[in-house]
PDB file of C-alpha atoms in Angstrom:
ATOM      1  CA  UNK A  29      25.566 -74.413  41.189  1.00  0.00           C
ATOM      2  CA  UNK A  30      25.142 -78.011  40.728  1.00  0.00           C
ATOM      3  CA  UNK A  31      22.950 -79.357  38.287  1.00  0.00           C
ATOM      4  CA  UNK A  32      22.241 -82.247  35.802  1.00  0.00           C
ATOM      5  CA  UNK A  33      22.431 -82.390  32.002  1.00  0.00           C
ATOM      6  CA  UNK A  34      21.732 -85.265  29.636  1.00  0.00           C
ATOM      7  CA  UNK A  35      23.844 -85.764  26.376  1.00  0.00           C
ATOM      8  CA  UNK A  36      21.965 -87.759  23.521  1.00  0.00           C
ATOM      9  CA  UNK A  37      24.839 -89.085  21.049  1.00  0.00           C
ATOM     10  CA  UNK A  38      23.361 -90.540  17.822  1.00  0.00           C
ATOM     11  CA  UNK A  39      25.785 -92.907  16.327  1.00  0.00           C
ATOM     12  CA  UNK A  40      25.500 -95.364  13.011  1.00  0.00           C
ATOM     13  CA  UNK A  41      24.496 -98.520  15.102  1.00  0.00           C
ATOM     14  CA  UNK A  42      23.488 -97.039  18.351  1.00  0.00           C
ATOM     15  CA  UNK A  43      21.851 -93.982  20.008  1.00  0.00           C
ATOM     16  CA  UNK A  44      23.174 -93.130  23.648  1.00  0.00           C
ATOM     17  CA  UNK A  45      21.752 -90.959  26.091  1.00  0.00           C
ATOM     18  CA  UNK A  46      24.067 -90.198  29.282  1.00  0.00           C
ATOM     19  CA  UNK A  47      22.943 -88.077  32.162  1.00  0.00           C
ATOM     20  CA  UNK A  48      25.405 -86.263  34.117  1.00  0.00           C
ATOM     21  CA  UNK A  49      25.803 -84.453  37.305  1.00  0.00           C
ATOM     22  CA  UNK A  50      27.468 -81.300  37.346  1.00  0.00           C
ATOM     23  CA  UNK A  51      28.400 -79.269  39.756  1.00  0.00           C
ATOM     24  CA  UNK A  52      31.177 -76.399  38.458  1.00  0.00           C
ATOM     25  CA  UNK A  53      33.677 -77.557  36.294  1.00  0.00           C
ATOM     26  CA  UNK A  54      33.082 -81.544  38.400  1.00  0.00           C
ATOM     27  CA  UNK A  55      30.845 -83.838  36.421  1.00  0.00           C
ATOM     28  CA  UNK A  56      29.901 -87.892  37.239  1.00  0.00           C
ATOM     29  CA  UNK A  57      27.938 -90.091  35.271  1.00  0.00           C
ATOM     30  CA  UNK A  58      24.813 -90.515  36.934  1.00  0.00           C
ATOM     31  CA  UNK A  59      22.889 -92.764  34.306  1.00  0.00           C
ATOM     32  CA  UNK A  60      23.588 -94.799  30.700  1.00  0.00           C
ATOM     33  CA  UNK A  61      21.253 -96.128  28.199  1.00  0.00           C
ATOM     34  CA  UNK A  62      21.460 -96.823  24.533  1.00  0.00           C
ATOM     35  CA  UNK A  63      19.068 -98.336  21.642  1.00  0.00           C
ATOM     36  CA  UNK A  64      20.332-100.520  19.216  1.00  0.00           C
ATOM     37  CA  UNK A  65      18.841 -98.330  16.133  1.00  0.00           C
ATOM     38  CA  UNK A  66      20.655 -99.538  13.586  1.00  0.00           C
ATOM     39  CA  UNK A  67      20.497 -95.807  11.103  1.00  0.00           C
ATOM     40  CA  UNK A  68      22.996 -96.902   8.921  1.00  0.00           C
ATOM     41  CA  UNK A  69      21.076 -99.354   7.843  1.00  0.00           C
ATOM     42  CA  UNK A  70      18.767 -97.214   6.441  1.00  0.00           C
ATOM     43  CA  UNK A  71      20.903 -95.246   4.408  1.00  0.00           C
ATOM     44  CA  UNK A  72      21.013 -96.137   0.519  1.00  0.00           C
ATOM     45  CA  UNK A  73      22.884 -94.423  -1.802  1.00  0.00           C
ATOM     46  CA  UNK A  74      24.112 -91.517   0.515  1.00  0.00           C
ATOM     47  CA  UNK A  75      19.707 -91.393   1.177  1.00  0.00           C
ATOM     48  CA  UNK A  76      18.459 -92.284   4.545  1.00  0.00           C
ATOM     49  CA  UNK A  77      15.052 -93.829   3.771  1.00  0.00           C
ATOM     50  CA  UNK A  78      11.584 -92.513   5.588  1.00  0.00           C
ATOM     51  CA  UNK A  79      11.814 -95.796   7.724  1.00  0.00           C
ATOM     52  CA  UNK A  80      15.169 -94.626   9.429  1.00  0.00           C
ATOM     53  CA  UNK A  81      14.525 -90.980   9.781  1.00  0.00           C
ATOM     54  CA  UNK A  82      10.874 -92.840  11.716  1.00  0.00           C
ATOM     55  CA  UNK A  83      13.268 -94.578  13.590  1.00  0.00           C
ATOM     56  CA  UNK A  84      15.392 -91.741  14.903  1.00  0.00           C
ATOM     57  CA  UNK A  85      11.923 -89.697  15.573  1.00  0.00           C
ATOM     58  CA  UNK A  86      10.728 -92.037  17.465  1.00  0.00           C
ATOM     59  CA  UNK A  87      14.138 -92.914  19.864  1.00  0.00           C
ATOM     60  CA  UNK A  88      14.862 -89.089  20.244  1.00  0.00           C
ATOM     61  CA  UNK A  89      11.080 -89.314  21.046  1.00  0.00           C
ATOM     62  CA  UNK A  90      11.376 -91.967  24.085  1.00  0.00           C
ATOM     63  CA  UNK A  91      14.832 -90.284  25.045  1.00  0.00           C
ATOM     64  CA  UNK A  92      12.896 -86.944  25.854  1.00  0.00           C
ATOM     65  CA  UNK A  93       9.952 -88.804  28.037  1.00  0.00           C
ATOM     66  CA  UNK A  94      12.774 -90.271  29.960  1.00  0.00           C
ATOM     67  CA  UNK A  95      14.548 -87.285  30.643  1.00  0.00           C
ATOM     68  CA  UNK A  96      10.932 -85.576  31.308  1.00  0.00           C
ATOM     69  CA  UNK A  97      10.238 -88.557  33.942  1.00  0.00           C
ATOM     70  CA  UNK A  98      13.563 -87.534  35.689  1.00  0.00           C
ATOM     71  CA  UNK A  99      13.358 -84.067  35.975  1.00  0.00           C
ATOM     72  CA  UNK A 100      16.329 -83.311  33.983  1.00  0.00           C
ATOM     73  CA  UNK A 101      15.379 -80.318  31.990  1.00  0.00           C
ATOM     74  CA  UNK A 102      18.519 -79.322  30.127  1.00  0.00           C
ATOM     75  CA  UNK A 103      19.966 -81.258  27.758  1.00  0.00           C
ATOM     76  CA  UNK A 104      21.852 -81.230  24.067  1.00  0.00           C
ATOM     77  CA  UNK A 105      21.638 -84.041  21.424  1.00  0.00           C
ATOM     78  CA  UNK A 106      24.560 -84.457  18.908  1.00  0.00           C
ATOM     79  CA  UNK A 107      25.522 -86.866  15.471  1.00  0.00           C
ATOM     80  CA  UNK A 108      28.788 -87.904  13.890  1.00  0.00           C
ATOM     81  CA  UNK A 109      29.074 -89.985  10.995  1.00  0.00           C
ATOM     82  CA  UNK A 110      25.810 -91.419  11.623  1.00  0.00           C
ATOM     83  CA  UNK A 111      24.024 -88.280   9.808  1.00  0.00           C
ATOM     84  CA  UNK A 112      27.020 -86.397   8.668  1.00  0.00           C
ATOM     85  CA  UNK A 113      27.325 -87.639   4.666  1.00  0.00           C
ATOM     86  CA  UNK A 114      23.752 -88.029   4.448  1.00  0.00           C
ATOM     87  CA  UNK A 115      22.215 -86.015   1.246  1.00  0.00           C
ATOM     88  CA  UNK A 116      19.338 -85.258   3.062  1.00  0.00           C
ATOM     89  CA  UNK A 117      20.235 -84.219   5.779  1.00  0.00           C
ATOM     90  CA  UNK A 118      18.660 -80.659   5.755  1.00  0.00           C
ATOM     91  CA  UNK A 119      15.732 -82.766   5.241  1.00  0.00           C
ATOM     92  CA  UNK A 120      16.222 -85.143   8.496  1.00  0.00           C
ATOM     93  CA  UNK A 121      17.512 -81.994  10.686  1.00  0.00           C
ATOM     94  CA  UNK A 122      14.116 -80.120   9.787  1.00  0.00           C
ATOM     95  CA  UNK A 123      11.302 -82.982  10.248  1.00  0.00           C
ATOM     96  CA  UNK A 124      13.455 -84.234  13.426  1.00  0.00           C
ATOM     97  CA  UNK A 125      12.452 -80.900  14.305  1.00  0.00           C
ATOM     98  CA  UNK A 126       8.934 -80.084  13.788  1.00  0.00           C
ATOM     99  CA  UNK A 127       8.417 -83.560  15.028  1.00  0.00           C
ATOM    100  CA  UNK A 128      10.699 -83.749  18.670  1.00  0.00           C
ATOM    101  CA  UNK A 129      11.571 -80.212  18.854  1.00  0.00           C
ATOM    102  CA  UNK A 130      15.310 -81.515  19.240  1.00  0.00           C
ATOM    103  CA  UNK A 131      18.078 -79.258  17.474  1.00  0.00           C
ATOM    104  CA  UNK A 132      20.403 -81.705  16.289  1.00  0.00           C
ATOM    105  CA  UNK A 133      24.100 -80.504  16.536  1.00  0.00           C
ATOM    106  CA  UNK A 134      26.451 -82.210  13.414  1.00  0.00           C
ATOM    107  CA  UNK A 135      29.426 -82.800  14.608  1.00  0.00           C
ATOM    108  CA  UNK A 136      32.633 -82.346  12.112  1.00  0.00           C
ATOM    109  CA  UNK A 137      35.321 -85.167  11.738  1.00  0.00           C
ATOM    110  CA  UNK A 138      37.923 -83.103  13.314  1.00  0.00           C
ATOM    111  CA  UNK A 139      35.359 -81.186  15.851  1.00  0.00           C
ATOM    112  CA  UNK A 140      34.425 -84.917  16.954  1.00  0.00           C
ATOM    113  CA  UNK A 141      38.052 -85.514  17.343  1.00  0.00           C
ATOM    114  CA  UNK A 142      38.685 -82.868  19.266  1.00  0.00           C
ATOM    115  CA  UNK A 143      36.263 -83.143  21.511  1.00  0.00           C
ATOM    116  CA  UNK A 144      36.893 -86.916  21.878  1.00  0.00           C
ATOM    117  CA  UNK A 145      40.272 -86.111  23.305  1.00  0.00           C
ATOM    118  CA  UNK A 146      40.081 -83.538  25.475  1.00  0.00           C
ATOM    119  CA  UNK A 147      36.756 -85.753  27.126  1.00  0.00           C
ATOM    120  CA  UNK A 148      39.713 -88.784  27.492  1.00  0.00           C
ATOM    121  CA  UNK A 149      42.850 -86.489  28.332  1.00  0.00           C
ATOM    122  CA  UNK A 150      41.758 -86.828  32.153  1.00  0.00           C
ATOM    123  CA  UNK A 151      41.729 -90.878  31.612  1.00  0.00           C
ATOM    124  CA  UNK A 152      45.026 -91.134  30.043  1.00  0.00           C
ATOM    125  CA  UNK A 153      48.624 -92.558  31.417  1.00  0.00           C
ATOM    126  CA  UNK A 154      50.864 -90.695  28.651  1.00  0.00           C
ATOM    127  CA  UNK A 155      51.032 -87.286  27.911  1.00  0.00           C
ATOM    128  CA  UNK A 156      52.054 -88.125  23.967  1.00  0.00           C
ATOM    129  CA  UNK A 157      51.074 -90.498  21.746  1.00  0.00           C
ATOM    130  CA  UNK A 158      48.327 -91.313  19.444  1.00  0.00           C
ATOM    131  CA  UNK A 159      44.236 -91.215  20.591  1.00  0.00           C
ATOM    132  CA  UNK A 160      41.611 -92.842  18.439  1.00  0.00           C
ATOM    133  CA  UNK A 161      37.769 -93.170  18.638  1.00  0.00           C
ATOM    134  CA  UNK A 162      36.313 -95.988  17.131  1.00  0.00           C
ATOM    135  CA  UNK A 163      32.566 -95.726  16.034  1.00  0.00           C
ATOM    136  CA  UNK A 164      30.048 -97.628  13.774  1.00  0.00           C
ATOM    137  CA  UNK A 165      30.602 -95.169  10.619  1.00  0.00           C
ATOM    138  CA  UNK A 166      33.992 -93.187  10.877  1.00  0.00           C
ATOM    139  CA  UNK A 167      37.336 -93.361  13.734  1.00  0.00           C
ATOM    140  CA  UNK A 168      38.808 -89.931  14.782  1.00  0.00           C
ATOM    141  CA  UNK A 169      42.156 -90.063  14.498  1.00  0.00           C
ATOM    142  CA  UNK A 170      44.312 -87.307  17.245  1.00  0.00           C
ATOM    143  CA  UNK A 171      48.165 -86.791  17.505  1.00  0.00           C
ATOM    144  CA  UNK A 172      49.105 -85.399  20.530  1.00  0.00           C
ATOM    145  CA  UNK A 173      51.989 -84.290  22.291  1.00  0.00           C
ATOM    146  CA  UNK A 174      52.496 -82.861  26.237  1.00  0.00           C
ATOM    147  CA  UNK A 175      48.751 -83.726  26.289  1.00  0.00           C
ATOM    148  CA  UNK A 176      48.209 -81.071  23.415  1.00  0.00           C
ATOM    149  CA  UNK A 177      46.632 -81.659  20.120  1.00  0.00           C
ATOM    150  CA  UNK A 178      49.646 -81.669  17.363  1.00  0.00           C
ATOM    151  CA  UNK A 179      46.845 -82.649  14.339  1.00  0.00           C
ATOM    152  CA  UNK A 180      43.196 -84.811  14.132  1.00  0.00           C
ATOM    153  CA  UNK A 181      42.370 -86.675  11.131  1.00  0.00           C
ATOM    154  CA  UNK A 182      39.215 -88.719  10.582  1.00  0.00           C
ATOM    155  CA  UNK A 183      38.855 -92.232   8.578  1.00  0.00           C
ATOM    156  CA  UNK A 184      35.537 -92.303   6.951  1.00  0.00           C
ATOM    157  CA  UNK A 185      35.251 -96.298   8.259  1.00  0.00           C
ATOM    158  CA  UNK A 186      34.178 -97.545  11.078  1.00  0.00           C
ATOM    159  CA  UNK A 187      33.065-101.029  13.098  1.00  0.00           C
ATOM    160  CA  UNK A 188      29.822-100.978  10.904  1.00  0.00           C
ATOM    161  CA  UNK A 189      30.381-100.107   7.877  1.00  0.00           C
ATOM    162  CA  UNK A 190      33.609-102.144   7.673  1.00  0.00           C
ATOM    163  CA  UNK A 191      31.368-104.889   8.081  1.00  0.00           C
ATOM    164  CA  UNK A 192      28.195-103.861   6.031  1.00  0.00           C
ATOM    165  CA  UNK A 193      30.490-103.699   2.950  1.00  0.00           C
ATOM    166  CA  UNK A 194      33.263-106.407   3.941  1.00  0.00           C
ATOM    167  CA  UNK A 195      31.500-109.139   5.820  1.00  0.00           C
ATOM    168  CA  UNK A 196      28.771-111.921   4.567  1.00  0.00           C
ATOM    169  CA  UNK A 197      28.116-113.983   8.323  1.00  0.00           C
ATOM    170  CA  UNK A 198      29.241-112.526  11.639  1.00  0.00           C
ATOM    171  CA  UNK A 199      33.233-113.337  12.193  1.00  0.00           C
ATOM    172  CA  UNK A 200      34.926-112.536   8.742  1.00  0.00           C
ATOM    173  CA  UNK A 201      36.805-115.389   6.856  1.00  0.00           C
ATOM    174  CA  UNK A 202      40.727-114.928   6.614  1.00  0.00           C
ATOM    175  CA  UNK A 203      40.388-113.819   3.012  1.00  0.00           C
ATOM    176  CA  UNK A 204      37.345-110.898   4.537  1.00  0.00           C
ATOM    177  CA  UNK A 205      40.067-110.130   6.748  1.00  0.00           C
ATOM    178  CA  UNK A 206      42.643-109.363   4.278  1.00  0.00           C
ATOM    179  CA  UNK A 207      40.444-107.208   2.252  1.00  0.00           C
ATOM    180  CA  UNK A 208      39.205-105.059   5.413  1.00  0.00           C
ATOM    181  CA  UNK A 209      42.944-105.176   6.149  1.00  0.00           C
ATOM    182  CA  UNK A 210      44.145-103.277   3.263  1.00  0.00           C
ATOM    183  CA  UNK A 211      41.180-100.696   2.998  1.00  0.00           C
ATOM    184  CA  UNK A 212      42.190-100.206   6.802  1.00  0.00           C
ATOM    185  CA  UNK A 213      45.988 -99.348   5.523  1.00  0.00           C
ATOM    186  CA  UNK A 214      44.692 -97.296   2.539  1.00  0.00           C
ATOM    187  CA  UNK A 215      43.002 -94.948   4.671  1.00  0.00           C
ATOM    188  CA  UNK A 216      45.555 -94.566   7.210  1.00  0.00           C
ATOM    189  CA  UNK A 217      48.059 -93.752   4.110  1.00  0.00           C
ATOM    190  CA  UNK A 218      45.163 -90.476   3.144  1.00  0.00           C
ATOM    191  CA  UNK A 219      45.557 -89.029   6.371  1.00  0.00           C
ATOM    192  CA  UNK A 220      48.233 -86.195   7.588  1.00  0.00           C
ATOM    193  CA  UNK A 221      52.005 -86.806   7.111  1.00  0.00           C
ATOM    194  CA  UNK A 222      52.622 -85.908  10.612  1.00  0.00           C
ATOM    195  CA  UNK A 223      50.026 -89.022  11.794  1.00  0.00           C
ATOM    196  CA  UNK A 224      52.888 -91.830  10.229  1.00  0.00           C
ATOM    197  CA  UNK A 225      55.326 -90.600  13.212  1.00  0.00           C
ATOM    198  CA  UNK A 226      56.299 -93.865  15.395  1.00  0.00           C
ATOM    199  CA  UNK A 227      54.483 -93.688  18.980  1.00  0.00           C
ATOM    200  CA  UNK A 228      55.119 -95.488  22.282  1.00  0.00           C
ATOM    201  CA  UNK A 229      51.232 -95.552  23.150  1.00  0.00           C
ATOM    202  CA  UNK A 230      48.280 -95.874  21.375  1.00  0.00           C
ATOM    203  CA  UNK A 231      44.623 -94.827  23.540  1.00  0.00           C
ATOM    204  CA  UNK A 232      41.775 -96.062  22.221  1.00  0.00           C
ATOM    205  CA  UNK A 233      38.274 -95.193  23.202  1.00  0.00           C
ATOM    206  CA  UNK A 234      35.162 -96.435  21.705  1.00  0.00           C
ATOM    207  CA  UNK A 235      32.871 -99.117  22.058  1.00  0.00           C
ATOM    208  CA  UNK A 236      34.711-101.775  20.648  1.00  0.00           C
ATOM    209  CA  UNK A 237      37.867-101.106  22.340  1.00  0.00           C
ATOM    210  CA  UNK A 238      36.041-101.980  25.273  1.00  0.00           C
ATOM    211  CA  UNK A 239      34.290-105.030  24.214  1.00  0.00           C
ATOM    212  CA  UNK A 240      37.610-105.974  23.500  1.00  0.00           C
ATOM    213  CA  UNK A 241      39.302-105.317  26.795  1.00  0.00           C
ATOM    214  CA  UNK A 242      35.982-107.187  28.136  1.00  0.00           C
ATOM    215  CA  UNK A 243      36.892-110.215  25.757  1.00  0.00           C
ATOM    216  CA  UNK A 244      40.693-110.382  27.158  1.00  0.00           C
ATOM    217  CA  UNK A 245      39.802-110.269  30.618  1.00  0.00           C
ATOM    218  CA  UNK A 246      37.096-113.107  29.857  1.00  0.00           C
ATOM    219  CA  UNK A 247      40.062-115.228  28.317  1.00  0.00           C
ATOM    220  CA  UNK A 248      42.236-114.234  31.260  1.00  0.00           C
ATOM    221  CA  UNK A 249      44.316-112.724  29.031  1.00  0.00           C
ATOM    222  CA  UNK A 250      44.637-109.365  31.027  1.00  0.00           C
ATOM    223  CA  UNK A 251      43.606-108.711  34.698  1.00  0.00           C
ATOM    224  CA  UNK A 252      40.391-107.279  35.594  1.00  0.00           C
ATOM    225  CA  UNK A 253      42.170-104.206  36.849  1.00  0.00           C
ATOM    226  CA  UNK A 254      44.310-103.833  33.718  1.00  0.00           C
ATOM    227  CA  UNK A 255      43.761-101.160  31.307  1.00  0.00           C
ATOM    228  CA  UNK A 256      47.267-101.199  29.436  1.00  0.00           C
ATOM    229  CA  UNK A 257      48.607-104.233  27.202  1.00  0.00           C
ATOM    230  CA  UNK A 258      50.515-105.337  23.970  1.00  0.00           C
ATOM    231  CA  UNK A 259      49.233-104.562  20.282  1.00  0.00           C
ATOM    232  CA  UNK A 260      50.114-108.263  20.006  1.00  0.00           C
ATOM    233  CA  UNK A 261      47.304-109.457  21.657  1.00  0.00           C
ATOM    234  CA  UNK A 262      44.889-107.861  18.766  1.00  0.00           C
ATOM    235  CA  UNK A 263      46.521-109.588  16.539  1.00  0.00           C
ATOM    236  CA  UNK A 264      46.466-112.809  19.162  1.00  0.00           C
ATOM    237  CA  UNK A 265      42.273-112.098  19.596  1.00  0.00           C
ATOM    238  CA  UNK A 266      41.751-112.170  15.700  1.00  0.00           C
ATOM    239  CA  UNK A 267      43.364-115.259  14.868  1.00  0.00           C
ATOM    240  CA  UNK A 268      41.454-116.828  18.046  1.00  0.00           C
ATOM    241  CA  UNK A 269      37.929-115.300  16.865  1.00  0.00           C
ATOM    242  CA  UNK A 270      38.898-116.758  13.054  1.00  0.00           C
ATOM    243  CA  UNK A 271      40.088-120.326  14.283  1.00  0.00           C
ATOM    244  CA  UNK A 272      36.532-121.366  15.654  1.00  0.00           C
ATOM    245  CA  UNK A 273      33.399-119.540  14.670  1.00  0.00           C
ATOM    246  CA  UNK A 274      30.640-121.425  16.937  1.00  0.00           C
ATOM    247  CA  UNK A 275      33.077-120.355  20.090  1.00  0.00           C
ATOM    248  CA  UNK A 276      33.483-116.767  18.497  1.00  0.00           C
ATOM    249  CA  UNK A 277      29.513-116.191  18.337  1.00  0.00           C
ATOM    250  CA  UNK A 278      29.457-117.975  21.759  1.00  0.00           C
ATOM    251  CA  UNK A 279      32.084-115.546  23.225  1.00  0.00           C
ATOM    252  CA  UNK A 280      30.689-112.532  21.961  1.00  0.00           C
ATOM    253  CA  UNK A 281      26.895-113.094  22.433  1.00  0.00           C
ATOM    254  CA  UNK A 282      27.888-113.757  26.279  1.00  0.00           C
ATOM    255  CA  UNK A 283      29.706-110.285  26.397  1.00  0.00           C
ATOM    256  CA  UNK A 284      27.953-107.701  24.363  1.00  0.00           C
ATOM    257  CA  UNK A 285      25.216-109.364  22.022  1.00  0.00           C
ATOM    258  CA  UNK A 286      24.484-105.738  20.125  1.00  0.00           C
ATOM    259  CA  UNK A 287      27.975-105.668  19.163  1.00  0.00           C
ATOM    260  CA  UNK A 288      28.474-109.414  18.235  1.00  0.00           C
ATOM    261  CA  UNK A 289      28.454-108.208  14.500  1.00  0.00           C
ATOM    262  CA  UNK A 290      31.327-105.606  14.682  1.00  0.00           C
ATOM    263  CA  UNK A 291      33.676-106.869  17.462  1.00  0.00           C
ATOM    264  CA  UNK A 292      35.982-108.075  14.589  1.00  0.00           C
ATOM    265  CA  UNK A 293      35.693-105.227  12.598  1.00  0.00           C
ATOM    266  CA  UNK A 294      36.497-102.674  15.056  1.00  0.00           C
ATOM    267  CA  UNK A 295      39.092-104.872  16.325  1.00  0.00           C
ATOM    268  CA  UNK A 296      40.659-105.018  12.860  1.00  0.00           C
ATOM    269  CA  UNK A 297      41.310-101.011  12.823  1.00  0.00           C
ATOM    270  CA  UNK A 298      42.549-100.874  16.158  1.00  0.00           C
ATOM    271  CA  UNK A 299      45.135-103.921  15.281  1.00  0.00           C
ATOM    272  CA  UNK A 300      45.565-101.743  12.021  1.00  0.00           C
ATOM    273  CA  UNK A 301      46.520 -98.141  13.260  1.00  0.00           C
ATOM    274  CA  UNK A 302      48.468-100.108  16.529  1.00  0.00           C
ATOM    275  CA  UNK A 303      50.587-101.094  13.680  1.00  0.00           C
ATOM    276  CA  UNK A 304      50.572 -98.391  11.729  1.00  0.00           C
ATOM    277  CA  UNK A 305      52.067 -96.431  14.601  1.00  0.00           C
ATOM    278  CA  UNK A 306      54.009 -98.999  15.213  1.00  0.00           C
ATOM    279  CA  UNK A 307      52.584 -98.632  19.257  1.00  0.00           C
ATOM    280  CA  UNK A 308      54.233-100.476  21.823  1.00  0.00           C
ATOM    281  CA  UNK A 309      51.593-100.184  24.305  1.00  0.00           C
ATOM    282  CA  UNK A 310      47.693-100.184  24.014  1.00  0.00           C
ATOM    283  CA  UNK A 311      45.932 -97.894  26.861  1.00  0.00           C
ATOM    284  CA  UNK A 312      41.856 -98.135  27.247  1.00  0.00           C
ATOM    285  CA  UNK A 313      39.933 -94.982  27.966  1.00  0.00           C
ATOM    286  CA  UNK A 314      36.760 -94.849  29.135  1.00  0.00           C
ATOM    287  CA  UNK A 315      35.877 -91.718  28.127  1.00  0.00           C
ATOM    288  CA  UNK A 316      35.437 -89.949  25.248  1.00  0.00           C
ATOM    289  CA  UNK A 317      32.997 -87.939  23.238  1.00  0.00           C
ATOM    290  CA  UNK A 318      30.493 -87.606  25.206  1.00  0.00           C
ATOM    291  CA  UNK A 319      32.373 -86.417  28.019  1.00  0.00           C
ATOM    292  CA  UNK A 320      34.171 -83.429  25.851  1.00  0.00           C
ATOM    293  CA  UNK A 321      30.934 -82.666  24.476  1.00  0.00           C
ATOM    294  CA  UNK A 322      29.945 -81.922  27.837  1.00  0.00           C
ATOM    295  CA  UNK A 323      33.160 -80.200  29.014  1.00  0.00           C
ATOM    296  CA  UNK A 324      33.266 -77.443  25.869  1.00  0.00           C
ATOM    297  CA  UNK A 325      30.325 -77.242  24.959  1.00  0.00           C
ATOM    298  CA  UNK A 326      28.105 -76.988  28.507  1.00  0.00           C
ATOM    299  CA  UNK A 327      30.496 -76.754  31.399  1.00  0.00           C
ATOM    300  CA  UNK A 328      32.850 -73.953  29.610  1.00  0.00           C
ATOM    301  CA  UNK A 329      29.877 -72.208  27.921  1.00  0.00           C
ATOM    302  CA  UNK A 330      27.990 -71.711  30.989  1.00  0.00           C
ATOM    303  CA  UNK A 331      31.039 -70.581  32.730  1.00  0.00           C
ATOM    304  CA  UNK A 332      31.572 -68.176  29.756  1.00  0.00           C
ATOM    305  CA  UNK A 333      27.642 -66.803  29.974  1.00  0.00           C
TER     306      UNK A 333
END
């Protein structure tokens, strides 16, 4: 029986609702829209203040008129790192309630890695490698092997928060660089022996990843239809977006303005686990999260029930 769900992801920068139509195990994208609410932001000393929890009231608010106004009826509303280290949380959970009505699931680093993956499997060229989701507060980390999960690890830094604690303007100086550099290396060396193993391929998902791929194809670095390349054009797109700061801003603001403050950030972990993993080939997947969310945790469940 075919109908349509909506998935409301609240992230550290952003809040995304996707609808979806479903029909079995089959499922297409049917509508995308985000706001740019900022919740990390709001969060001091592990606290998030009365302001952001009004903030994420009032988009989960807005979300559920739209979905009202559109007839879609069923839908489920997850957070990742956005919510998940928050002291208060039982706090935010239980007003977001009595105010919306919205259960909010909280996603674990290695349950959002998981279900990352096996939402991008379908996308992917290789069936081994490493997978990694890039997000405002945290990046999911997923070995896999004959398109199976060998071990997920998850890196409590992310696009935003790289820059909230690392950067002072909008493109970080080469000595910024070197500092988000190293914290990028120290938390690669915390994670699971079996992550350090050389790879051939490297699939990223995330917003930033596709910024970037957006960024190459505007400097005709890459073909519109190309979804594979080097590691060495990271490297390549950092010391471009360094060299000249008014064409950096310029560049960005005419590709994605809400992400013209973490481009470089995110593009520093990618260029930082690439060479970790010492990847010869970068692939771009274009889905993700959202679309395992939907796959485990809708599609299979209703087939289970």
């Amino acid at each position: 029986m075919a109908f349509t769900f909506g998935i409301i992801d609240i992230g550290s920068n952003t809040i995304r609702m996707n609808i979806y139509s479903i029909d079995r195990s089959e499922f297409s994208q049917v509508m995308s829209t985000k706001a740019s609410a900022g919740l990390v932001s709001y969060i001091h000393n592990h606290q998030m203040n009365q302001e952001g929890i009004n903030k994420l009231i009032e988009t989960l608010t807005e979300f559920k008129k739209m979905l009202n106004v559109l007839s879609v009826s069923e839908f489920a509303v997850f957070a990742t790192a956005s919510l998940r280290n928050v002291k208060n949380l039982e706090d935010i959970l239980k007003v977001v309630r009595e105010k919306t009505g919205i259960e909010i699931d909280l996603l674990s680093g290695a349950e959002e890695g998981r279900l990352s993956f096996n939402g991008a499997i379908h996308d992917l060229d290789g069936s081994e490698g490493l997978y990694i989701d890039t997000g405002g507060g945290s990046t999911e980390i997923v070995l896999f092997y004959d398109n199976q999960i060998v071990s997920v690890s998850s890196m409590p830094i992310g696009s935003l928060n790289l820059y909230n604690r690392y950067v002072r303007e909008i493109i970080p100086t080469a000595a910024e660089i070197k500092t988000i550099r190293k914290k990028i290396k120290e938390e690669l060396l915390t994670i699971e022996p079996e992550q350090a193993l050389e790879v051939d391929s490297l699939a990223v998902t995330g917003g930033s990843m596709r910024t970037i791929r957006e960024i190459l194809i505007k400097l005709k670095w890459i073909r519109p239809d190309q979804h594979t390349f080097s590691p060495k054009l990271l490297s390549d797109l950092v010391d471009y977006l360094v060299e000249n700061d008014s064409r950096a801003i310029k560049l960005l603001l005419q590709n994605k303005p809400d992400r013209v403050h973490t481009v470089c950030t995110g593009l520093l972990i990618i260029e930082g686990v690439a060479k970790f993993a010492n990847a010869k080939v970068i692939e771009v997947s274009f889905s993700g999260l959202r679309e395992g969310y939907l796959l485990e945790k809708v599609i299979n469940t209703k087939k289970q029930n």
